CSV table of C-alpha atoms in Angstrom, one decimal:
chain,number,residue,atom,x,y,z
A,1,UNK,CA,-68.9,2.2,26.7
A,2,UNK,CA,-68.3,-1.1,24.9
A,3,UNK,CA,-70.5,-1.4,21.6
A,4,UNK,CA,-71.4,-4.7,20.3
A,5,UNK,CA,-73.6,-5.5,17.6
A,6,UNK,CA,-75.8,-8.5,17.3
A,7,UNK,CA,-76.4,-9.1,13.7
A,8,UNK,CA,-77.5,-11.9,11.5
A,9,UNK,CA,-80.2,-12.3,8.5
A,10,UNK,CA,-83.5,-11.6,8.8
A,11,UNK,CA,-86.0,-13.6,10.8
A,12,UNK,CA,-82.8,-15.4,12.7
A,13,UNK,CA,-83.7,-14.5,16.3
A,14,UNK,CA,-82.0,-11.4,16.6
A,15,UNK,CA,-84.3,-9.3,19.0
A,16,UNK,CA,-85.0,-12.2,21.1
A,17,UNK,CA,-81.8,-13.1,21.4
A,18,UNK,CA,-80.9,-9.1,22.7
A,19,UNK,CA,-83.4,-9.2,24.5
A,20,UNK,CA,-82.2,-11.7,27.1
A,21,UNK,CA,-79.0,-10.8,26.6
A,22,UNK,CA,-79.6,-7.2,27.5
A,23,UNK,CA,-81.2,-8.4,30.7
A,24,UNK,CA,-78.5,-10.7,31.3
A,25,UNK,CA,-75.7,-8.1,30.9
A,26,UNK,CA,-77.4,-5.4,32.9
A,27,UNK,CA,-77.3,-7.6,36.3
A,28,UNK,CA,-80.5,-6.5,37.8
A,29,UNK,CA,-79.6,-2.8,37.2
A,30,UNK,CA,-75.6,-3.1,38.8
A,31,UNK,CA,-74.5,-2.1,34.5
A,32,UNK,CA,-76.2,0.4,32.4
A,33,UNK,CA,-77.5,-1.1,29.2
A,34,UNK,CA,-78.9,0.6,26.4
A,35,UNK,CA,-80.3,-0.7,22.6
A,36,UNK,CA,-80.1,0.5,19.3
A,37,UNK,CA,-82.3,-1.2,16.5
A,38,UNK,CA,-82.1,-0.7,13.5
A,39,UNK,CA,-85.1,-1.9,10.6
A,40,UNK,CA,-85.8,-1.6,7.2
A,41,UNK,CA,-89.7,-1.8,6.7
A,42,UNK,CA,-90.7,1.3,7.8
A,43,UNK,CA,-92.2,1.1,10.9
A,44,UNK,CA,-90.0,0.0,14.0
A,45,UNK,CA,-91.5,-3.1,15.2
A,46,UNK,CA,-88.5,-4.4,17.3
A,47,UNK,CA,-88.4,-1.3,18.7
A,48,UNK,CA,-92.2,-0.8,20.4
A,49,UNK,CA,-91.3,-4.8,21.3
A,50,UNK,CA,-88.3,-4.4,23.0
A,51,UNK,CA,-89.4,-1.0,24.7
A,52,UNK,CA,-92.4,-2.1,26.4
A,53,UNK,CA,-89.5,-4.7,28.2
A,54,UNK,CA,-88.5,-1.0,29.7
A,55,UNK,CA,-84.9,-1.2,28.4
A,56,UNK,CA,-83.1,2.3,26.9
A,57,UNK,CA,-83.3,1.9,23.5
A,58,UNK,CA,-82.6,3.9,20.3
A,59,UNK,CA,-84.7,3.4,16.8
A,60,UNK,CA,-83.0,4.2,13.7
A,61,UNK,CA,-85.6,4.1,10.7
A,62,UNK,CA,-85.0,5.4,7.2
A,63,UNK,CA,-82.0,2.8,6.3
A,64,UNK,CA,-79.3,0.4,7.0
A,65,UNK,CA,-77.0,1.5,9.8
A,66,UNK,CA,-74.0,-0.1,7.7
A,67,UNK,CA,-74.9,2.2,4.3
A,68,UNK,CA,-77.4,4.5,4.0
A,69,UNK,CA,-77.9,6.0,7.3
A,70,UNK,CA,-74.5,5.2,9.0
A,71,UNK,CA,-74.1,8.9,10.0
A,72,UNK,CA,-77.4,8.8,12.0
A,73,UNK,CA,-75.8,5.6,13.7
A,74,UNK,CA,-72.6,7.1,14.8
A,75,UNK,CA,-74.8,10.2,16.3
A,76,UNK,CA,-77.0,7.7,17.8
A,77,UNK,CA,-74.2,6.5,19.8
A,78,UNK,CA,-72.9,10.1,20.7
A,79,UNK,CA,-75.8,10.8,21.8
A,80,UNK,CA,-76.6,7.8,24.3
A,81,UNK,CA,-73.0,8.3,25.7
A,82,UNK,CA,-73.5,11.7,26.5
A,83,UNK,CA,-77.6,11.5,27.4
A,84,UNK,CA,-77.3,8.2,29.4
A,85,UNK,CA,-73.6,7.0,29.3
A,86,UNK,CA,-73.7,3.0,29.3
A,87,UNK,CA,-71.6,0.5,29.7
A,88,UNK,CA,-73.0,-1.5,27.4
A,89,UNK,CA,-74.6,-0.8,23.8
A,90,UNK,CA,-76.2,-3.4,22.3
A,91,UNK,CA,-76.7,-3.1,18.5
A,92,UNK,CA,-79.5,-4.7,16.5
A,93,UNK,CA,-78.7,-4.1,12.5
A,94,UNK,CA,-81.6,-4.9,10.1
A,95,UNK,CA,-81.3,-8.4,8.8
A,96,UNK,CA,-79.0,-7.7,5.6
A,97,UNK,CA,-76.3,-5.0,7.1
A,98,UNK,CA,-72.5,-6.5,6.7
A,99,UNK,CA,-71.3,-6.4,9.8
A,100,UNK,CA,-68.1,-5.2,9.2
A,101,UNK,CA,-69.5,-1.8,8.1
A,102,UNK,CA,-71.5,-1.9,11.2
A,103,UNK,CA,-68.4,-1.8,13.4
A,104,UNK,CA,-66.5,0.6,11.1
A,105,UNK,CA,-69.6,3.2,11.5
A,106,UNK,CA,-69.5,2.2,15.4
A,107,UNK,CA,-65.7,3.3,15.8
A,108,UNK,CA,-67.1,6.6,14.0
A,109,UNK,CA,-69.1,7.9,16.5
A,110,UNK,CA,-65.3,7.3,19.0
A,111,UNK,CA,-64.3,10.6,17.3
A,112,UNK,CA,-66.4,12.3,20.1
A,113,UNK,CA,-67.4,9.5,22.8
A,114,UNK,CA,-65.4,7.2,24.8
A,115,UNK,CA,-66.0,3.9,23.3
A,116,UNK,CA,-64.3,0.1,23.0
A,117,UNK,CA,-65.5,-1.9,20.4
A,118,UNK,CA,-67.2,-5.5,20.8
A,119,UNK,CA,-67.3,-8.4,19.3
A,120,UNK,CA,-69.5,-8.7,16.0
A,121,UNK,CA,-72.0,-11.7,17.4
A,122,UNK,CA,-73.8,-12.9,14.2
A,123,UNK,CA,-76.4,-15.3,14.3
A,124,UNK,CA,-77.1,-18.1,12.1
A,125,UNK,CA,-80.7,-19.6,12.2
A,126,UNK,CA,-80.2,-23.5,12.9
A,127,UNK,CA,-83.5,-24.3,11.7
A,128,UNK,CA,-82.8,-23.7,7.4
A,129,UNK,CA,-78.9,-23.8,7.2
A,130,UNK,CA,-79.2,-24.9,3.6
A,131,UNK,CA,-81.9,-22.4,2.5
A,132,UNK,CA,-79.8,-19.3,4.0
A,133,UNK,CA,-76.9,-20.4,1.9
A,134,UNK,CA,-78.6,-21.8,-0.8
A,135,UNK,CA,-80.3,-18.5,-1.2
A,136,UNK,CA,-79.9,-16.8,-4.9
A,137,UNK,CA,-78.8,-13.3,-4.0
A,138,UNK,CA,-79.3,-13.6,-0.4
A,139,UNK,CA,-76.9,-16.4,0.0
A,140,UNK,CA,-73.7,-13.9,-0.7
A,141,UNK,CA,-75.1,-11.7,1.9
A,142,UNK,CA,-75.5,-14.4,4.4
A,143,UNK,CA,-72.0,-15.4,3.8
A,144,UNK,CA,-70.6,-12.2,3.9
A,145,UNK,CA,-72.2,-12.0,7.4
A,146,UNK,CA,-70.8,-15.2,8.9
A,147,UNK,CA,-67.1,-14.1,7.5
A,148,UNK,CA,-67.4,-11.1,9.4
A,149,UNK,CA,-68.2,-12.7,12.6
A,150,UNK,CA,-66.2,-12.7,16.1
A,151,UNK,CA,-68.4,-14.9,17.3
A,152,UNK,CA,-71.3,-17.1,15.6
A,153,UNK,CA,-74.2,-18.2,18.0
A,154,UNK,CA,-75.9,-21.2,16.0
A,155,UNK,CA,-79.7,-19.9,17.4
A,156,UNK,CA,-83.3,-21.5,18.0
A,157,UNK,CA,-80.9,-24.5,19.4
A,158,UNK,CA,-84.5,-25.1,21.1
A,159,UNK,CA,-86.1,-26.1,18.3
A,160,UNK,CA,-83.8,-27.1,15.3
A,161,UNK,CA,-83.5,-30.6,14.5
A,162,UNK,CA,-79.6,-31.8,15.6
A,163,UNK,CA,-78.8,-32.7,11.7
A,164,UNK,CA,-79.6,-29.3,10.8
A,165,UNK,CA,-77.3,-27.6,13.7
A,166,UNK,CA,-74.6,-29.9,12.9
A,167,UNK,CA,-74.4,-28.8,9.3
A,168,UNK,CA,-74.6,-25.2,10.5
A,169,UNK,CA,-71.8,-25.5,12.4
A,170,UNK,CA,-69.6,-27.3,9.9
A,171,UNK,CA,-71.2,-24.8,7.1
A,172,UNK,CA,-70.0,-21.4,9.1
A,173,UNK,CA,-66.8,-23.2,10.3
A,174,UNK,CA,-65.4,-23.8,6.8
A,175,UNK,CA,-66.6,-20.1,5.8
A,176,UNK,CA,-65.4,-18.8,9.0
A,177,UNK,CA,-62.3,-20.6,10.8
A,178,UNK,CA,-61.1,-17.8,13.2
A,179,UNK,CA,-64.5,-16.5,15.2
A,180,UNK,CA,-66.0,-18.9,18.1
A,181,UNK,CA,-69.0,-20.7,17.3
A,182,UNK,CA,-71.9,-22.0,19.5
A,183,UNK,CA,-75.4,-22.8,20.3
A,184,UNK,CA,-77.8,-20.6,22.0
A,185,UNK,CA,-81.3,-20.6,22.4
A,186,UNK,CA,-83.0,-17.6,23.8
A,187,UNK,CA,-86.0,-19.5,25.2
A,188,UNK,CA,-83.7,-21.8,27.5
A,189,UNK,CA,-80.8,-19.6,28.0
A,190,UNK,CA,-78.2,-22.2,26.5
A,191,UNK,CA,-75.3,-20.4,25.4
A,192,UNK,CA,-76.0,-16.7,27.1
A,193,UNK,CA,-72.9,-17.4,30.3
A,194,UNK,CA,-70.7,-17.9,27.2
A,195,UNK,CA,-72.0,-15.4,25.2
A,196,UNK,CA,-71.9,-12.9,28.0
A,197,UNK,CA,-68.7,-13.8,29.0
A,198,UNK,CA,-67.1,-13.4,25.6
A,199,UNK,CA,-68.7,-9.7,25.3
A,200,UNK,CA,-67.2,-8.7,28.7
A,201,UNK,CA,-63.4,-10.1,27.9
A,202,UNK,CA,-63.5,-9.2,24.3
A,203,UNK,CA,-60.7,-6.9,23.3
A,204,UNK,CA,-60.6,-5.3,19.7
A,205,UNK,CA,-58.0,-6.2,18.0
A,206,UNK,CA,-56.6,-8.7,20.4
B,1,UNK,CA,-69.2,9.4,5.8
B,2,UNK,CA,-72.6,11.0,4.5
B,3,UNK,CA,-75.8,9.3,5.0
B,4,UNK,CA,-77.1,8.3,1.2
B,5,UNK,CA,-80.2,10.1,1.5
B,6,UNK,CA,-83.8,9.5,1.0
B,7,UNK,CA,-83.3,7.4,-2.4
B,8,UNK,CA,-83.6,4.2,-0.4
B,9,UNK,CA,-80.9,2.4,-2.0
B,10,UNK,CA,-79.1,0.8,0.7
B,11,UNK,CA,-77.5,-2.5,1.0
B,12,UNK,CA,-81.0,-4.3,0.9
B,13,UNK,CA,-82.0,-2.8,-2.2
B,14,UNK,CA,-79.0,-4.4,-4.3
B,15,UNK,CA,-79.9,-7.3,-2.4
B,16,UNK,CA,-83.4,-7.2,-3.6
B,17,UNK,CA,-85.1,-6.8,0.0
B,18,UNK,CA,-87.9,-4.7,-0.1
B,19,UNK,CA,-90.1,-3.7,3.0
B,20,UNK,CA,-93.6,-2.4,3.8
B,21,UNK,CA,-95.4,-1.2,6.9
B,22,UNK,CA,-99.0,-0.6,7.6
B,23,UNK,CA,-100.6,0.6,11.1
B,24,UNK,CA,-104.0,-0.9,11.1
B,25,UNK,CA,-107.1,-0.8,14.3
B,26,UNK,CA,-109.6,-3.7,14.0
B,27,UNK,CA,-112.5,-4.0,16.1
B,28,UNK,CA,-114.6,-7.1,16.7
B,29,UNK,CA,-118.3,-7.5,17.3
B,30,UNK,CA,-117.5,-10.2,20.2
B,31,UNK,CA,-114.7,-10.4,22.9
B,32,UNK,CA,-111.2,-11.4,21.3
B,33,UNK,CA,-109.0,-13.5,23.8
B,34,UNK,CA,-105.7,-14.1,23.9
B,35,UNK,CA,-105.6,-17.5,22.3
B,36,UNK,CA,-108.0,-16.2,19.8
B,37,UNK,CA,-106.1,-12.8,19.2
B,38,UNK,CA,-102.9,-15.2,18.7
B,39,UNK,CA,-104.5,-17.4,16.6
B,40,UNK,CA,-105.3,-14.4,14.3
B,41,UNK,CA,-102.4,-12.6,14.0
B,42,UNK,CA,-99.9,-15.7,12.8
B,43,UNK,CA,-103.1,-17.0,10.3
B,44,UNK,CA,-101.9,-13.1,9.1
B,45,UNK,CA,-98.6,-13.4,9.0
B,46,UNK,CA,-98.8,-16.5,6.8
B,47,UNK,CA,-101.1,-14.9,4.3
B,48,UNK,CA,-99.2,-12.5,4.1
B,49,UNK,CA,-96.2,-14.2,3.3
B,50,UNK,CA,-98.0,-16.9,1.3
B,51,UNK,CA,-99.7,-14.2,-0.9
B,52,UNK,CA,-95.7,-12.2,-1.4
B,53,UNK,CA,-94.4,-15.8,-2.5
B,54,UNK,CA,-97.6,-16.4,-4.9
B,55,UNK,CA,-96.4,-12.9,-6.0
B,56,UNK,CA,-93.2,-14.4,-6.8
B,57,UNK,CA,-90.8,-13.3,-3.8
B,58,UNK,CA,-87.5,-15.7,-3.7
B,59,UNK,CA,-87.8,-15.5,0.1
B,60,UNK,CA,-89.6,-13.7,3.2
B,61,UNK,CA,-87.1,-12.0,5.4
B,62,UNK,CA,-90.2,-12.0,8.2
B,63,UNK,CA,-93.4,-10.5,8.3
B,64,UNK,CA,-94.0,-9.3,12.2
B,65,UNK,CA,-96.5,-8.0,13.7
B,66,UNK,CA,-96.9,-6.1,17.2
B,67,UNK,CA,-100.4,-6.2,18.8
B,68,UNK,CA,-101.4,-3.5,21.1
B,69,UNK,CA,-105.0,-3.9,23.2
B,70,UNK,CA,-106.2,-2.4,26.3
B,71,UNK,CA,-105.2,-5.4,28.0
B,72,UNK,CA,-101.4,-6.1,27.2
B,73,UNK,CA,-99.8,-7.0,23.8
B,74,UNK,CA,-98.8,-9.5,21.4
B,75,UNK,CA,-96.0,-10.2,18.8
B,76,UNK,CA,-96.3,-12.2,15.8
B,77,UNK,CA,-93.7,-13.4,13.4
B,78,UNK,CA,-92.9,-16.0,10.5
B,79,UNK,CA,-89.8,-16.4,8.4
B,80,UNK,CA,-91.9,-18.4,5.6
B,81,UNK,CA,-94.6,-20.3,5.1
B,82,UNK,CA,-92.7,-23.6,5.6
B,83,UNK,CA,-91.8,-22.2,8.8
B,84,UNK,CA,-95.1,-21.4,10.4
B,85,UNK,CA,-96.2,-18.7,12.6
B,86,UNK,CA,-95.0,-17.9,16.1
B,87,UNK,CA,-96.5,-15.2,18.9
B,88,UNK,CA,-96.0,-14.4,22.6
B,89,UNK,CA,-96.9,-11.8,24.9
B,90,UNK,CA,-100.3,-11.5,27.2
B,91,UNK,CA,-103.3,-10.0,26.9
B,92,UNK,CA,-105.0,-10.2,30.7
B,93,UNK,CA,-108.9,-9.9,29.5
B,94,UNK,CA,-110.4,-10.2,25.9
B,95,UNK,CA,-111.2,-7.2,24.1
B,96,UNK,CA,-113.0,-5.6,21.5
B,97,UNK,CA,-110.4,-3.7,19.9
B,98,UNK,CA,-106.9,-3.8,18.9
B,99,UNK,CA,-104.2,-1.8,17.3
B,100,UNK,CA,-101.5,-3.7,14.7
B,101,UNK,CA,-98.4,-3.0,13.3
B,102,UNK,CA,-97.4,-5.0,10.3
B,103,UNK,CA,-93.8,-5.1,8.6
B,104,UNK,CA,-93.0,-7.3,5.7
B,105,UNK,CA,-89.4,-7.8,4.4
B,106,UNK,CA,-89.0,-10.0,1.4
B,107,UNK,CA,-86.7,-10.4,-1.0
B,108,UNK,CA,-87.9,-11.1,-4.9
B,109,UNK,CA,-90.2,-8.7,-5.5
B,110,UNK,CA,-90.7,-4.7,-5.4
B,111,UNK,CA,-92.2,-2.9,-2.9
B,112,UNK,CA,-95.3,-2.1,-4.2
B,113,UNK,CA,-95.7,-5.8,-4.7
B,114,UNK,CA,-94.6,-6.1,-0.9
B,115,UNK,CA,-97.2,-3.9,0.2
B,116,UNK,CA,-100.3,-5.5,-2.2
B,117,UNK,CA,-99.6,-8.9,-0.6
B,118,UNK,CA,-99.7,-7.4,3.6
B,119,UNK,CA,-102.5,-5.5,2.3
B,120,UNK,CA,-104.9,-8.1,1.0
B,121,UNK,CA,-103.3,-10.7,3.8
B,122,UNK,CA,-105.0,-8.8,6.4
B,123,UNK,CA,-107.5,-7.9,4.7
B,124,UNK,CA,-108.6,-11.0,3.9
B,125,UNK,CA,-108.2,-12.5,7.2
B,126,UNK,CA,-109.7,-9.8,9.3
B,127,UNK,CA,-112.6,-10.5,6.7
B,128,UNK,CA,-112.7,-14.6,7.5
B,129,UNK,CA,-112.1,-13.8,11.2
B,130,UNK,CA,-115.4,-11.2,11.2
B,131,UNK,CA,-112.3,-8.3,11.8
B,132,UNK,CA,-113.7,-4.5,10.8
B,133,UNK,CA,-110.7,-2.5,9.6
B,134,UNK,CA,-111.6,0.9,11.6
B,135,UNK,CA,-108.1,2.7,10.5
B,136,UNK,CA,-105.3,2.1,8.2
B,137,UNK,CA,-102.3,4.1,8.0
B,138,UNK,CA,-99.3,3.6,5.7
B,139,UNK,CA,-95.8,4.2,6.5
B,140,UNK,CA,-96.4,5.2,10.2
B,141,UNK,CA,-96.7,2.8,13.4
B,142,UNK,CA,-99.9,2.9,15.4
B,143,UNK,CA,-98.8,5.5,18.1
B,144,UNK,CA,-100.1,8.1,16.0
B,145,UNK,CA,-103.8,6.5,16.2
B,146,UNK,CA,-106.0,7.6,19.4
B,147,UNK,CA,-104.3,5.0,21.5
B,148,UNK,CA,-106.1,4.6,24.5
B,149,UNK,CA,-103.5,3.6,27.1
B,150,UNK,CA,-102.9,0.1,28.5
B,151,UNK,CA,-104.8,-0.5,31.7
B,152,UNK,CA,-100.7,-1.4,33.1
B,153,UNK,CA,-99.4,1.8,31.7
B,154,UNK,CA,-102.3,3.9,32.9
B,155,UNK,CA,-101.8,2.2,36.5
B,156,UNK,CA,-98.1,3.1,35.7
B,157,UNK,CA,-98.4,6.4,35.4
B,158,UNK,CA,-101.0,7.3,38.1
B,159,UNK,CA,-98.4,5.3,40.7
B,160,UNK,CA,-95.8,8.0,39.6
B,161,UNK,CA,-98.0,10.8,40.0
B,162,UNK,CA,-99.5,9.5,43.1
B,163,UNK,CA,-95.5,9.1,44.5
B,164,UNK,CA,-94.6,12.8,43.2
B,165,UNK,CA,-97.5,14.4,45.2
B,166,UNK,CA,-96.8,12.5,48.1
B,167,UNK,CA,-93.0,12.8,47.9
């Protein structure tokens, strides 16, 4: 059961974007794909979206996977392995989780479940690469993100103007030299071979 | 590695994100269509985030919204008023009712704040749109409302139990 989390700040395309890929991933049924979202806010939005789609997936409310309620995350994941056993899980974090506590409370719940890590996809929104980074508080948190990164997907590809995705990409590359980094756009499937590709070779620690 | 408990001080709170969530049913003397039910929910979710920014947020996170009739659904998002609104989904035949869930994250400003501003955003544009506000719930989604099941789900689940009596 490979585990990969699809994270990035808030409002950058993150449930769309699993969406598709979830589809993608589970070949018309052939691989077993389930969810787990996470929100802050209350009430689980993403969630009621993405199961009227009819995919397996897991809310966790209450706090942030990567802090608060890291615990409930790691029993999440026990709990689809044994219940449902997948080969994939996707992972949606809330908008602000650092990725690199994400994955560290993932390899948690592989003290009782047979799991491989993913890659840590992290999305950066094309269409305000200065306002992200720009951002007073929020800007160290987006930064954090892309350093954590395996792989960045620059999204909304669709829509942002090219100026703005070409100072994305030079933005994350000179915060982030070592992970991939490419376009996607969830509406026209740009990027989702590569993206799908890169979860299904991607070994930990390779 | 012990959860932190119910204090809500995660990650977001030293970041300064605060969210809210409100369940809301609105009914509608006339037929709402899709285009029209569209329409309505991203005017929302820019008053929303208009009024959490005249409130003095630094930035919206999103405000979203999931729309739930009789005759499919709907989901409505912005990142910030510069931004716009967005929404997709279907809804087959227009309707007098609907159910709405509404979840603001925004950075700036405390959650109380956070919930004043979704509050009087829909409020104020169910009032302009001639919306009444049947039931409002805090803190919970709409599932806990008397749903009345989609016309899909309900043919849904009387094809299962028409296959289990036959099988």
């Amino acid at each position: 059961m490979k585990i990969t989390q699809i994270a990035g700040f808030l409002g950058c395309g993150k449930t769309t974007l699993l969406l598709r890929l979830s589809d993608e991933l589970a070949e018309g049924g052939k691989t077993k794909v389930a969810l787990v979202v996470n929100e802050i806010g209350e009430i689980p939005v993403d969630g009621k979206v993405i199961e009227e789609s009819g995919m397996r997936v897991k809310d966790i409310g209450g706090g942030c996977i990567c802090c608060e309620v890291a615990s409930t995350f790691a029993k999440t994941v026990y709990s689809l392995y044994k219940d449902f056993s997948p080969d994939h899980v996707l992972v949606e974090p809330t908008g602000v989780a650092v990725p690199k506590q994400v994955k560290q409370a993932a390899a948690m719940s592989g003290r009782d479940a047979d799991i491989v890590l993913g890659p840590a996809v992290v999305l950066f929104d094309a269409t305000r690469p200065a306002e992200l980074l720009d951002m007073d508080m929020l800007g160290r948190l987006v930064v954090t993100q892309v350093k954590d990164a395996d792989i960045i997907t620059i999204s909304k590809a669709d829509i942002a103007e090219e100026a703005d995705m070409a100072m994305a990409e030079e933005k994350v590359r000179e915060l982030n030299p070592r992970a991939e980094i490419f376009r996607v756009s969830s509406f026209t499937g740009l990027g989702f071979e590569h993206l799908k590709q890169d979860i299904l070779d991607w070994k930990e620690g390779a | 590695m012990d959860d932190a408990g119910e204090n809500g001080h995660g990650c977001y709170t030293e970041h300064g994100v605060s969210g809210y969530g409100v369940a809301i049913k609105l009914s509608h003397d006339q037929t709402m269509d899709e285009a029209w039910i569209k329409s309505m929910a991203e005017e929302m979710m820019v008053r929303v985030a208009d009024l959490c920014m005249e409130h003095g947020a630094n930035a919206i996170g999103h405000i979203k919204a999931h729309v739930r009739t009789s005759a499919g659904t709907v989901k409505a998002d912005t990142i910030g008023t510069s931004h716009g609104a967005y929404s997709q989904g279907t809804i087959s035949q227009p309707v007098h009712e609907l159910y709405m869930a509404v979840n603001s994250i925004v950075q700036g400003i405390k959650e109380h704040v956070v919930a004043e501003a979704t509050l009087d955003g829909i409020h104020q544009v169910a009032e302009e749109r001639g919306l009444h506000v049947i039931k409002e719930k805090e803190h919970t989604y709409f599932d806990e409302f008397d749903f009345v099941k989609s016309d899909e789900e309900f043919r849904r689940e009387f094809q299962e139990q028409l296959e289990k009596s036959e099988g």
